[in-house]
Tab-separated table of C-alpha atoms in Angstrom:
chain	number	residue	atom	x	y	z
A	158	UNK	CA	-9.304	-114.016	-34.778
A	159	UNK	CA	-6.538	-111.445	-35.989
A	160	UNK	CA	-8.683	-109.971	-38.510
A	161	UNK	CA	-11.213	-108.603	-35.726
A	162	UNK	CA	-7.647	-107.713	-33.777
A	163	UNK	CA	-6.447	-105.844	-36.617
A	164	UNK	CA	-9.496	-103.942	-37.167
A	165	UNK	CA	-9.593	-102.916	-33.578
A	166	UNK	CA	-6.593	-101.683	-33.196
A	167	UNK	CA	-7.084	-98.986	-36.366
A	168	UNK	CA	-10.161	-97.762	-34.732
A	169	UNK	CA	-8.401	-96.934	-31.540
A	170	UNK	CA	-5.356	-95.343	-33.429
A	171	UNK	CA	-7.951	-93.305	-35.538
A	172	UNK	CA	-9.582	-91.795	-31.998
A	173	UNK	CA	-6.234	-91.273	-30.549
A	174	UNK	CA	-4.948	-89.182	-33.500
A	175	UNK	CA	-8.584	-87.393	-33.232
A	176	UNK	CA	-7.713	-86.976	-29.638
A	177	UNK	CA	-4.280	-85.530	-30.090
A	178	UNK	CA	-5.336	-83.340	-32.693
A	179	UNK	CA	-7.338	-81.844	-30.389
A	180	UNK	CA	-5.354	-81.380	-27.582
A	181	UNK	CA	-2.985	-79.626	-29.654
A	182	UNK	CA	-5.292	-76.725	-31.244
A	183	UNK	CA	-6.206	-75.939	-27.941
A	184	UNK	CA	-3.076	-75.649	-26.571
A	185	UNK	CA	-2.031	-73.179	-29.921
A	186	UNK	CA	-5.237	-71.370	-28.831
A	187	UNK	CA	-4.682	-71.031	-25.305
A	188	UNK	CA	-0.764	-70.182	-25.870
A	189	UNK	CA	-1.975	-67.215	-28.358
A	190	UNK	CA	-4.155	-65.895	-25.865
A	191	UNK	CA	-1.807	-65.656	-23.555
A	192	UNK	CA	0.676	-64.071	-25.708
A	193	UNK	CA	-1.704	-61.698	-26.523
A	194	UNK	CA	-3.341	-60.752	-22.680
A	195	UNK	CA	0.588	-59.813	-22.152
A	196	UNK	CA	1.659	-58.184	-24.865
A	197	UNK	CA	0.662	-54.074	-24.596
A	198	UNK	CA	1.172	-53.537	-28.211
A	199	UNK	CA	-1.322	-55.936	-29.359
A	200	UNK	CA	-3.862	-55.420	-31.855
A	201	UNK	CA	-6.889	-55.866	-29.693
A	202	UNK	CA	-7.207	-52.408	-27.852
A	203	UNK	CA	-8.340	-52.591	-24.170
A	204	UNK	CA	-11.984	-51.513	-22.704
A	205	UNK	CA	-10.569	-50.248	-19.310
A	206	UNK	CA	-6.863	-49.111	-18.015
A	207	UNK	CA	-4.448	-51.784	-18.013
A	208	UNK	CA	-3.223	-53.094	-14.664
A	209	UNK	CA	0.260	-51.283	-13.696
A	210	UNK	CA	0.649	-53.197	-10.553
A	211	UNK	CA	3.675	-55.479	-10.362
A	212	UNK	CA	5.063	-53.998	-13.467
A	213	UNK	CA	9.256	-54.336	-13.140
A	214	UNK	CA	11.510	-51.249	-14.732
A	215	UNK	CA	12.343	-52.433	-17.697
A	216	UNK	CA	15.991	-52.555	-18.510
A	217	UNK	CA	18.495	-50.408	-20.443
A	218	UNK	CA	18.478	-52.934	-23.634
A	219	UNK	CA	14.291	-52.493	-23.484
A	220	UNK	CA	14.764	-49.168	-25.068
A	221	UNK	CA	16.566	-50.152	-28.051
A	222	UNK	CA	14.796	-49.047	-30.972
A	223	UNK	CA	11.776	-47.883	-28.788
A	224	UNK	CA	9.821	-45.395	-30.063
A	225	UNK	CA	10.521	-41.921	-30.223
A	226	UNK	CA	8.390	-38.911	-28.221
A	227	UNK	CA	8.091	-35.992	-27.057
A	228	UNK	CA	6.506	-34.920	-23.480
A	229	UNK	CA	5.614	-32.192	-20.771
A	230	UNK	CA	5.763	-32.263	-17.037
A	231	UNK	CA	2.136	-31.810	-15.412
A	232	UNK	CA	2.499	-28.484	-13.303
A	233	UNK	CA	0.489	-26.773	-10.849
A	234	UNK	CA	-0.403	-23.574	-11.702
A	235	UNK	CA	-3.255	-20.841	-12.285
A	236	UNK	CA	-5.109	-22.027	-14.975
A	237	UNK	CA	-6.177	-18.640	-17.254
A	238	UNK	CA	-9.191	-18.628	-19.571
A	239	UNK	CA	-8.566	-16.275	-22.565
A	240	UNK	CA	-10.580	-13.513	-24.414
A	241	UNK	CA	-9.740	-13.604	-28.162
A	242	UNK	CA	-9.978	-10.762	-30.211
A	243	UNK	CA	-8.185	-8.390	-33.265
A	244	UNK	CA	-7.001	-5.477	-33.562
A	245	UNK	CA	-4.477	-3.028	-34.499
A	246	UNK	CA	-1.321	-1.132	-33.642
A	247	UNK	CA	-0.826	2.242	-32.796
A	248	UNK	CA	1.839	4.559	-31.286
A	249	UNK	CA	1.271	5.079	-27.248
A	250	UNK	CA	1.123	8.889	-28.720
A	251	UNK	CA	0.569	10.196	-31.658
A	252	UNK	CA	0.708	14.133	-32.787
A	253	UNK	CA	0.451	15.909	-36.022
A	254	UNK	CA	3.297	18.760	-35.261
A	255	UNK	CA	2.337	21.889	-37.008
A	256	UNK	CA	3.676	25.752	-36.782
A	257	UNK	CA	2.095	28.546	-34.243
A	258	UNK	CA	3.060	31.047	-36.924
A	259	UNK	CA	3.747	31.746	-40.672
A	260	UNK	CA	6.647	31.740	-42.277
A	261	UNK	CA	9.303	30.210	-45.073
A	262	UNK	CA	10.864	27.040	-44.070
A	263	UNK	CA	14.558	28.157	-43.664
A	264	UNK	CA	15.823	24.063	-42.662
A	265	UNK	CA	14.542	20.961	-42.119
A	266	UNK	CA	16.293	18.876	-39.417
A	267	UNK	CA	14.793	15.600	-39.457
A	268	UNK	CA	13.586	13.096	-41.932
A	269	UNK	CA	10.950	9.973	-41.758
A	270	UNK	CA	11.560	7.430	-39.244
A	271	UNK	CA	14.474	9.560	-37.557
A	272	UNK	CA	13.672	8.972	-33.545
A	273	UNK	CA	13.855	12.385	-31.969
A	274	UNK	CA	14.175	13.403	-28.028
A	275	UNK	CA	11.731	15.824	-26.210
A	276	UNK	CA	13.057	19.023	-27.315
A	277	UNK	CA	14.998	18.444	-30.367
A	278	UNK	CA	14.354	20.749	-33.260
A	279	UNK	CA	12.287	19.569	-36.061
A	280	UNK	CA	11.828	22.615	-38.570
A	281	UNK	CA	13.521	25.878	-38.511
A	282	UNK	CA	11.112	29.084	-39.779
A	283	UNK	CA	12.585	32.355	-41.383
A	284	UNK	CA	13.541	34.688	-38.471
A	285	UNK	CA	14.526	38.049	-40.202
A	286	UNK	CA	11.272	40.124	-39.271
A	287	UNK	CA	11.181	38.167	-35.656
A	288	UNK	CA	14.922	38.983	-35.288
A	289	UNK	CA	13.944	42.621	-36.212
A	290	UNK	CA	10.961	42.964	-33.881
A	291	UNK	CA	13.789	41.758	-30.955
A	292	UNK	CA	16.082	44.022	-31.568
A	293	UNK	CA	13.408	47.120	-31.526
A	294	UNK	CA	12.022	45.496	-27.918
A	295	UNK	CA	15.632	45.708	-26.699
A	296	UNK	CA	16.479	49.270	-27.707
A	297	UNK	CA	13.099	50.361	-26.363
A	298	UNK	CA	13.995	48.505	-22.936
A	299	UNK	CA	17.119	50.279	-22.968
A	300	UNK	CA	15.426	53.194	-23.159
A	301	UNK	CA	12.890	52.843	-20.780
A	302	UNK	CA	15.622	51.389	-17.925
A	303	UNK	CA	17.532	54.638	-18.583
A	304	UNK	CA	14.477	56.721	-18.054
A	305	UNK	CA	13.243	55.125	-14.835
A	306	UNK	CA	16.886	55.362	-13.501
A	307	UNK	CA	16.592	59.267	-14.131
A	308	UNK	CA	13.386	59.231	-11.659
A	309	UNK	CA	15.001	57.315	-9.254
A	310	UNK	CA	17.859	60.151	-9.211
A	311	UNK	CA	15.364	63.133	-9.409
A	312	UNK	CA	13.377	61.711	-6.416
A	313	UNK	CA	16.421	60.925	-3.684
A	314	UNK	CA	17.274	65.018	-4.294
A	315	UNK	CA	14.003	65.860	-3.395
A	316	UNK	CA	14.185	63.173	-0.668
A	317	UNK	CA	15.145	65.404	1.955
A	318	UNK	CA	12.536	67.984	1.226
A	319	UNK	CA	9.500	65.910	0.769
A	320	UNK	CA	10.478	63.419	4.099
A	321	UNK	CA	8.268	65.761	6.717
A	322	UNK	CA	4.970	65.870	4.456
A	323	UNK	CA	2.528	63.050	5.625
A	324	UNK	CA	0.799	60.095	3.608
A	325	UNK	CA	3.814	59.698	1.014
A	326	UNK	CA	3.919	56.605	-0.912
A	327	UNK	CA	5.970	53.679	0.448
A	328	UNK	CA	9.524	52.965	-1.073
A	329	UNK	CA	7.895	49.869	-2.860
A	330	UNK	CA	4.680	51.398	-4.628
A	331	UNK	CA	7.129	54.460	-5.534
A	332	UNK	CA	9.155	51.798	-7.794
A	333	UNK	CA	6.509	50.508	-9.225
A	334	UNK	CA	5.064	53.325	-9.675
A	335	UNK	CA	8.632	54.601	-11.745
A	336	UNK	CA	8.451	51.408	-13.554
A	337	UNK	CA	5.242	51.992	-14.943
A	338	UNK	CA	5.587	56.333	-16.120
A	339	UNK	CA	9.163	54.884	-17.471
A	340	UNK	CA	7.761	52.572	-19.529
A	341	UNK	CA	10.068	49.775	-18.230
A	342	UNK	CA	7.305	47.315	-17.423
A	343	UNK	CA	5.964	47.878	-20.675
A	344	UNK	CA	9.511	46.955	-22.197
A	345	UNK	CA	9.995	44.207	-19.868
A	346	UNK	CA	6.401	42.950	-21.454
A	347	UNK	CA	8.188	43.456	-25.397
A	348	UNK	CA	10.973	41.826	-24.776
A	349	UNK	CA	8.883	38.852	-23.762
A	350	UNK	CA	6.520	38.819	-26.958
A	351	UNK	CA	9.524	39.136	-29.353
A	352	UNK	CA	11.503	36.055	-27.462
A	353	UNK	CA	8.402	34.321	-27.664
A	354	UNK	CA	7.944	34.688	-31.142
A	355	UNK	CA	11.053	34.173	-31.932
A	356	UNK	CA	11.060	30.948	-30.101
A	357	UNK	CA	8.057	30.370	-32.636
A	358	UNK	CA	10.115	30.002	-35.722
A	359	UNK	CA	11.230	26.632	-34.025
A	360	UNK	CA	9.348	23.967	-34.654
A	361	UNK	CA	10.311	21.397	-31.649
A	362	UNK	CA	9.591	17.919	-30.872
A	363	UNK	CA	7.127	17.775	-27.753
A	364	UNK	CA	7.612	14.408	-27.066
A	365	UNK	CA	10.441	11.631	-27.612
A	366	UNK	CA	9.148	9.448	-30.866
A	367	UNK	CA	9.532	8.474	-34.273
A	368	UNK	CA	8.894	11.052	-37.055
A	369	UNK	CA	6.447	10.435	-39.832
A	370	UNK	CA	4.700	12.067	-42.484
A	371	UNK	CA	7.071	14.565	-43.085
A	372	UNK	CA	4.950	17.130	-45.347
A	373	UNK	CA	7.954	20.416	-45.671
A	374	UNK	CA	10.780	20.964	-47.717
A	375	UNK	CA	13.069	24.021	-47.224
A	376	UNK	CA	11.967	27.587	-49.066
A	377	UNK	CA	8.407	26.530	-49.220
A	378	UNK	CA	6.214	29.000	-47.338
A	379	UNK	CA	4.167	27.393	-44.292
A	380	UNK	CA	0.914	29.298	-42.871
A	381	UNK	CA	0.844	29.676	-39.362
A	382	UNK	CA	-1.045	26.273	-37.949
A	383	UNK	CA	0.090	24.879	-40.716
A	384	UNK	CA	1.266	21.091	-40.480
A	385	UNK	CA	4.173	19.813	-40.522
A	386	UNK	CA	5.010	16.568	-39.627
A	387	UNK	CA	3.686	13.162	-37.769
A	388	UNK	CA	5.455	12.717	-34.410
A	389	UNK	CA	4.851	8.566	-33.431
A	390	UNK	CA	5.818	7.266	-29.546
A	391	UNK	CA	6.902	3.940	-30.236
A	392	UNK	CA	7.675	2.558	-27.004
A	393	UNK	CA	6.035	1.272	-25.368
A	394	UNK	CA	2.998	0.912	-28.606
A	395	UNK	CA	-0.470	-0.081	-27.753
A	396	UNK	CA	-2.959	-2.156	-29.331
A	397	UNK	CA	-6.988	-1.356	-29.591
A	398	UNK	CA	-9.425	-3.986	-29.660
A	399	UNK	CA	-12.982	-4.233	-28.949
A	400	UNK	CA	-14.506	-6.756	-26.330
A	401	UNK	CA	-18.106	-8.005	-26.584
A	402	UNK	CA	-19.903	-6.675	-23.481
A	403	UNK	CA	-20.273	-10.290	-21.844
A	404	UNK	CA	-16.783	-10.593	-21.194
A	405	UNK	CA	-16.227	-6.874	-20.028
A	406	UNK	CA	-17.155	-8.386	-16.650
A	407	UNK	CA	-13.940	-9.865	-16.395
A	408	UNK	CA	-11.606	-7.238	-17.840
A	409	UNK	CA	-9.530	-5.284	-15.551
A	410	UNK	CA	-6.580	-2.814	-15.773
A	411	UNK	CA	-3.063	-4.642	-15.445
A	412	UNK	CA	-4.110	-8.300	-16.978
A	413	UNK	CA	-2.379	-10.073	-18.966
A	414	UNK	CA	-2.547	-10.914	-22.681
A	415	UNK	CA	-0.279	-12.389	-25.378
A	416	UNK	CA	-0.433	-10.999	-28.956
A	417	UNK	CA	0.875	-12.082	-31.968
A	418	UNK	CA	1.156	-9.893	-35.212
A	419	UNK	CA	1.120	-11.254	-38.486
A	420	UNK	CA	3.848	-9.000	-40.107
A	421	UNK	CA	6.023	-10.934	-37.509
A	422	UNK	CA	5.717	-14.277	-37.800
A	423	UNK	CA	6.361	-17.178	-34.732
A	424	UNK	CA	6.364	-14.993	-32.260
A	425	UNK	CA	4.405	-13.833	-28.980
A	426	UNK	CA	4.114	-10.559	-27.533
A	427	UNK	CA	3.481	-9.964	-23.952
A	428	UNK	CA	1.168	-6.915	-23.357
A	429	UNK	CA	-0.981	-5.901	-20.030
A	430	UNK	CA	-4.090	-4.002	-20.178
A	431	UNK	CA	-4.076	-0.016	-19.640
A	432	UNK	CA	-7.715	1.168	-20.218
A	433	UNK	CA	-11.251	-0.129	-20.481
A	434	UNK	CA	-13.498	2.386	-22.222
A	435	UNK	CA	-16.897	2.195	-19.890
A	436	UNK	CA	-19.009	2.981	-23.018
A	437	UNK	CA	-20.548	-0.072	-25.226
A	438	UNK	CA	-20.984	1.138	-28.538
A	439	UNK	CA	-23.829	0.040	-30.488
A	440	UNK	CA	-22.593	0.234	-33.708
A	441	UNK	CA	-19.813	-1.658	-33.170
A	442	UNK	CA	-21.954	-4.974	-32.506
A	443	UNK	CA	-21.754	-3.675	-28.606
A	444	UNK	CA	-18.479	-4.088	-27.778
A	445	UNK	CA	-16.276	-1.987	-25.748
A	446	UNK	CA	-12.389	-0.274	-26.200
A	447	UNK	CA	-10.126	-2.011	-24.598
A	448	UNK	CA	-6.496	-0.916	-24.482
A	449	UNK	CA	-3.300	-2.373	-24.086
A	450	UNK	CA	0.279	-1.371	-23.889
A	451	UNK	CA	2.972	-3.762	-25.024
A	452	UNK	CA	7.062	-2.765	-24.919
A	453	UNK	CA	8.836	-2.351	-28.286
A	454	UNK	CA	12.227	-1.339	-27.141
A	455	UNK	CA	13.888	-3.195	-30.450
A	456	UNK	CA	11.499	-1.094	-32.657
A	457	UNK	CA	10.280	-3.989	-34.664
A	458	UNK	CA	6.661	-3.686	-33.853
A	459	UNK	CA	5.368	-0.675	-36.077
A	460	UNK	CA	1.841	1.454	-35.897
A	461	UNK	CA	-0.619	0.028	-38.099
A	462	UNK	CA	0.580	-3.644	-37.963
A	463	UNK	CA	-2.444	-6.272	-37.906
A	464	UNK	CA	-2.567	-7.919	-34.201
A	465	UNK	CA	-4.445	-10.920	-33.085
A	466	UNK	CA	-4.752	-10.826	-28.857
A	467	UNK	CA	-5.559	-13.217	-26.489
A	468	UNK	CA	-6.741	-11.404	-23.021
A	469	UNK	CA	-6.995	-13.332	-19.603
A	470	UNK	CA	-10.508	-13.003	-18.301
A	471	UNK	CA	-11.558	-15.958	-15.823
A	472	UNK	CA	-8.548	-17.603	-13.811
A	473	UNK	CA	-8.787	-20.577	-11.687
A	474	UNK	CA	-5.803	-21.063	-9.071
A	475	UNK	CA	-4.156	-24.049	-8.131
A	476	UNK	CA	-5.089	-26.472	-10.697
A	477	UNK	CA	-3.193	-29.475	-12.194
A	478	UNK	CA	-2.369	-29.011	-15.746
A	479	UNK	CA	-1.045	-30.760	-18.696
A	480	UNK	CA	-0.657	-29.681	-22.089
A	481	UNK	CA	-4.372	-29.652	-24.741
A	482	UNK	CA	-1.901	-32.369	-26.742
A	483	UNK	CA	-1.254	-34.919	-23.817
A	484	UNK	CA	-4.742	-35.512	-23.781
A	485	UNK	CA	-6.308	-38.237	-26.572
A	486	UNK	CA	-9.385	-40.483	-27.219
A	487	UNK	CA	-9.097	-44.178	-26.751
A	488	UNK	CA	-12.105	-46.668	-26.566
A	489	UNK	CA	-15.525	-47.167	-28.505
A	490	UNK	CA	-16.354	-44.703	-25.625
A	491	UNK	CA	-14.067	-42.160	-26.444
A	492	UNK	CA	-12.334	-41.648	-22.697
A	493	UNK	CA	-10.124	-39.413	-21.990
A	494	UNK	CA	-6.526	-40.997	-21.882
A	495	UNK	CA	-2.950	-39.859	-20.939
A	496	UNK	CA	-0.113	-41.666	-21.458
A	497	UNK	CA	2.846	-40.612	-18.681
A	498	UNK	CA	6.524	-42.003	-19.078
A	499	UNK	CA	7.230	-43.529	-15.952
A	500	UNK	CA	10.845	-43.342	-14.353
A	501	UNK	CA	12.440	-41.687	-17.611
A	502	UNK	CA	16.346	-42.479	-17.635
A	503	UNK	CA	19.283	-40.210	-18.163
A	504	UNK	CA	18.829	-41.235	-22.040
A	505	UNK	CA	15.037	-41.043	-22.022
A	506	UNK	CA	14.163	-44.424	-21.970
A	507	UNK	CA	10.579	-45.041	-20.477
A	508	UNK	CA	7.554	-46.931	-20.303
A	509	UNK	CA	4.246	-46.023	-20.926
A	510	UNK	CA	1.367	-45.681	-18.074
A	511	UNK	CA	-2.049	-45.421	-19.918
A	512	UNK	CA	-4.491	-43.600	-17.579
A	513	UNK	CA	-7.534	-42.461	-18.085
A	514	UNK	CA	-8.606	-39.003	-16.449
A	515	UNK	CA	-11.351	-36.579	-15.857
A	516	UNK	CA	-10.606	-32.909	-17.444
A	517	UNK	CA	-12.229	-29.660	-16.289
A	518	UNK	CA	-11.497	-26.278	-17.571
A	519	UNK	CA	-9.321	-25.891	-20.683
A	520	UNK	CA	-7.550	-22.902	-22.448
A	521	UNK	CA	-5.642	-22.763	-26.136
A	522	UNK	CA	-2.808	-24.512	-24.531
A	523	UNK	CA	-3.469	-26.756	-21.408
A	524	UNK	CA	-6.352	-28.823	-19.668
A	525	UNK	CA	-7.161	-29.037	-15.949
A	526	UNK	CA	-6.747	-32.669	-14.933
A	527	UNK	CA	-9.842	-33.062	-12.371
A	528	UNK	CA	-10.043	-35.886	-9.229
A	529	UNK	CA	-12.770	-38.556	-10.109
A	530	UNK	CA	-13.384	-41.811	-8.440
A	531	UNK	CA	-13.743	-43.562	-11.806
A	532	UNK	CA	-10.429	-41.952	-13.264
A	533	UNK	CA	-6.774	-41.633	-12.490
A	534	UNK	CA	-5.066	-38.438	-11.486
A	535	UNK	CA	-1.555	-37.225	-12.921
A	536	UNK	CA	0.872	-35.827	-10.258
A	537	UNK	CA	2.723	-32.524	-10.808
A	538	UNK	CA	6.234	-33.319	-12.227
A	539	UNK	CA	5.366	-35.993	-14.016
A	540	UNK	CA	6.159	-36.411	-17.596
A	541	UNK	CA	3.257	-36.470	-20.019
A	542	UNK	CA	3.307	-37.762	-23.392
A	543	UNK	CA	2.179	-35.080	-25.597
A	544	UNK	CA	3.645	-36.003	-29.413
A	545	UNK	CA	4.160	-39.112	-31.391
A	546	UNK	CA	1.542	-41.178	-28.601
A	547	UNK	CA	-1.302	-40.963	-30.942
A	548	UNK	CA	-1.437	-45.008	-31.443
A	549	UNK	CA	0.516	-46.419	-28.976
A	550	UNK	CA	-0.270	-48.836	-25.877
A	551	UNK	CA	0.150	-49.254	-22.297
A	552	UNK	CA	3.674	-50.381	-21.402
A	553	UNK	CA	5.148	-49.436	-24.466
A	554	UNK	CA	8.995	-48.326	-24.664
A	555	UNK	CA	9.541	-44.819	-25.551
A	556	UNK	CA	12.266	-42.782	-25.358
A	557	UNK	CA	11.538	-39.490	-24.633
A	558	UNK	CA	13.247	-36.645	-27.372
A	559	UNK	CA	13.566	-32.606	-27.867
A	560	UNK	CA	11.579	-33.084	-31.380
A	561	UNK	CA	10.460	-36.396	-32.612
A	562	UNK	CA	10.718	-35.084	-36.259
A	563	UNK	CA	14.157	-34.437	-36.091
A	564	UNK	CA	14.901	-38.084	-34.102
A	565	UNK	CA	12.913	-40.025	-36.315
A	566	UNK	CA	15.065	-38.187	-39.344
A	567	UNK	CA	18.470	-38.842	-37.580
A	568	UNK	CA	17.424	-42.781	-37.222
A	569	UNK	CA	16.038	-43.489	-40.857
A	570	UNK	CA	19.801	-41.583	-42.007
């Protein structure tokens, strides 16, 4: 009878070891999945937007070591779609100075690159033979005042006899009339020719700028019309670049445009636009002039540098935006995603809100976050992720820095 006992009791042990067994893989199972459903850095990335709601502030000590990003508050703003386009510099005016009359070049004032006021002189001519041809319009005035002076005299004697006789010329007409047998007006008219060409032999700036091309050197004989120098305006400078006739719709005098110039590397230029040339040239794959004036008070920007231009055309007001970076791909989908830092602390601890959004219109630099019922929005003012969030998860400790680069750098040292 034990034998059958004995024999029983192994088969029951055998089931209950089956049994437990069991029980316990699916309880390791069951735990894992439940580990994993709570954990936002998990490996498994989620269809749809994690659920937010009930989600405590995490503490100080949930920051340590979190990871390191940068971000950008969402703003409000007019959201400005941009022309692109090339061009090049050029002086707001440009001149070639030459002489209005012949003569040797007795000293040259300037030199390349000087800056010069209105007025300032340039080149001095010779002025022997227009010094000369002053003098001789100066005695000849003398003599001409002394003569019509002499009629003056002759006529009061014969005032008193003359006075009675009828239809005598007025006081007024019997000056000029004086004036003109003296030879004074013609005088007057010498004078005037020989100051002028005197004033001729100086070669003057007509405008405030930068001299270039400076093509005299003293004793060298210049022809009258003869060129002289370059004279550039410098500031403000302007920039030409040609539009393609579609957008010319959309260009108007006084909009903005940034430019940056490659002999200056890193940095942006704000320029408006002066002029829109009406004409669409057919040669020039029928585009259109546009002009723009940019100030160069520093001097740094020069005529002929190489400029690349970015012009506002459309604008749409009152739009939320967030920078072109905040905004990544997540899902076999490929949604839109943002990831916001919610409640960032005085050190820059946060954690991560995944949301998926609708985008509109988009420019170079920022993306208009659009209202949809199947999306989230993001709120002006909040703090959008927009470096080092490539591969991270909902609910995920950051802490938000100036330039991850440098943070990560200062934590590996």
């Amino acid at each position: 009878m034990r034998s059958p006992q004995m024999k029983l009791s192994r088969g029951t042990l055998s089931l209950l070891t089956v049994g437990l067994l069991f029980v316990a893989v699916v309880a390791g199972v069951g735990w894992r999945i439940l580990s994993d459903s709570g954990n936002g850095s998990g490996g498994v990335e989620r269809a749809e937007r994690p659920d937010t709601e009930g989600v405590e502030v995490a503490s100080a000590d949930a920051f340590a070591g979190a990871r390191v990003v940068e971000g950008a508050a969402a703003v409000r703003d007019t959201l400005w779609i941009h022309v692109v386009a090339s061009g090049e510099v050029a002086g707001y005016r440009e001149s070639r100075i030459a002489a209005r009359t012949g003569g040797v070049v007795e000293a040259v004032h300037v030199r390349e690159n000087q800056l010069v006021q209105a007025g300032d002189l340039l080149v001095q001519l010779d002025t022997v033979e227009a010094t000369m041809q002053l003098a001789q319009a100066r005695a000849s005035l003398v003599t001409a005042e002394a003569d019509y002076r002499d009629r003056q005299l002759r006529f009061r004697a014969d005032d008193a006899l003359l006075s009675g006789l009828p239809d005598l010329p007025s006081p007024e007409e019997r000056d000029q009339l004086f004036r003109i047998e003296s030879g004074l007006v013609a005088a007057e008219v010498e004078i005037q020719r020989a100051e002028m060409e005197m004033d001729l032999t100086r070669i003057r700036a007509p405008f405030t700028g930068r001299v270039a091309d400076l093509d005299v050197v003293e004793g060298a004989y210049l022809g009258g019309g003869g060129e002289v120098l370059t004279l550039i305006q410098t500031d403000p400078v302007k920039v030409h670049v040609n539009i393609l006739e579609a957008d010319l719709q959309y260009m108007q005098e006084g909009r903005r445009a940034t430019v940056r110039l490659t002999a200056i590397h890193g940095e942006t230029f704000e320029a408006r636009v002066e002029s829109v040339n009406p004409r669409i040239d057919p040669d020039m794959n029928r585009t259109a002039r546009v002009t723009l004036v940019l100030p160069n008070s520093d001097d740094r920007i020069r005529p002929g540098m190489y400029a690349r231009v970015n012009l506002e055309t459309q604008s749409y007001p009152d739009r939320v935006l967030v920078p072109r970076d905040a905004v990544v791909e997540r899902g076999e989908e490929r949604r839109d995603v943002v990831f916001v830092a919610l409640n960032p602390d005085e050190d820059g601890g946060a954690m991560t809100d995944w949301r998926y959004v609708t985008v509109g219109h988009s420019n170079e630099t920022h993306v208009e976050i659009v209202p949809h019922e199947e999306t989230s929005m993001v709120e002006p003012g909040e703090i959008v992720l927009v470096r080092g969030h490539e591969d991270i998860a909902h609910q995920t400790a950051v802490r938000l820095v100036e330039n991850v680069t440098v943070a990560e750098r200062e934590e590996g040292s």
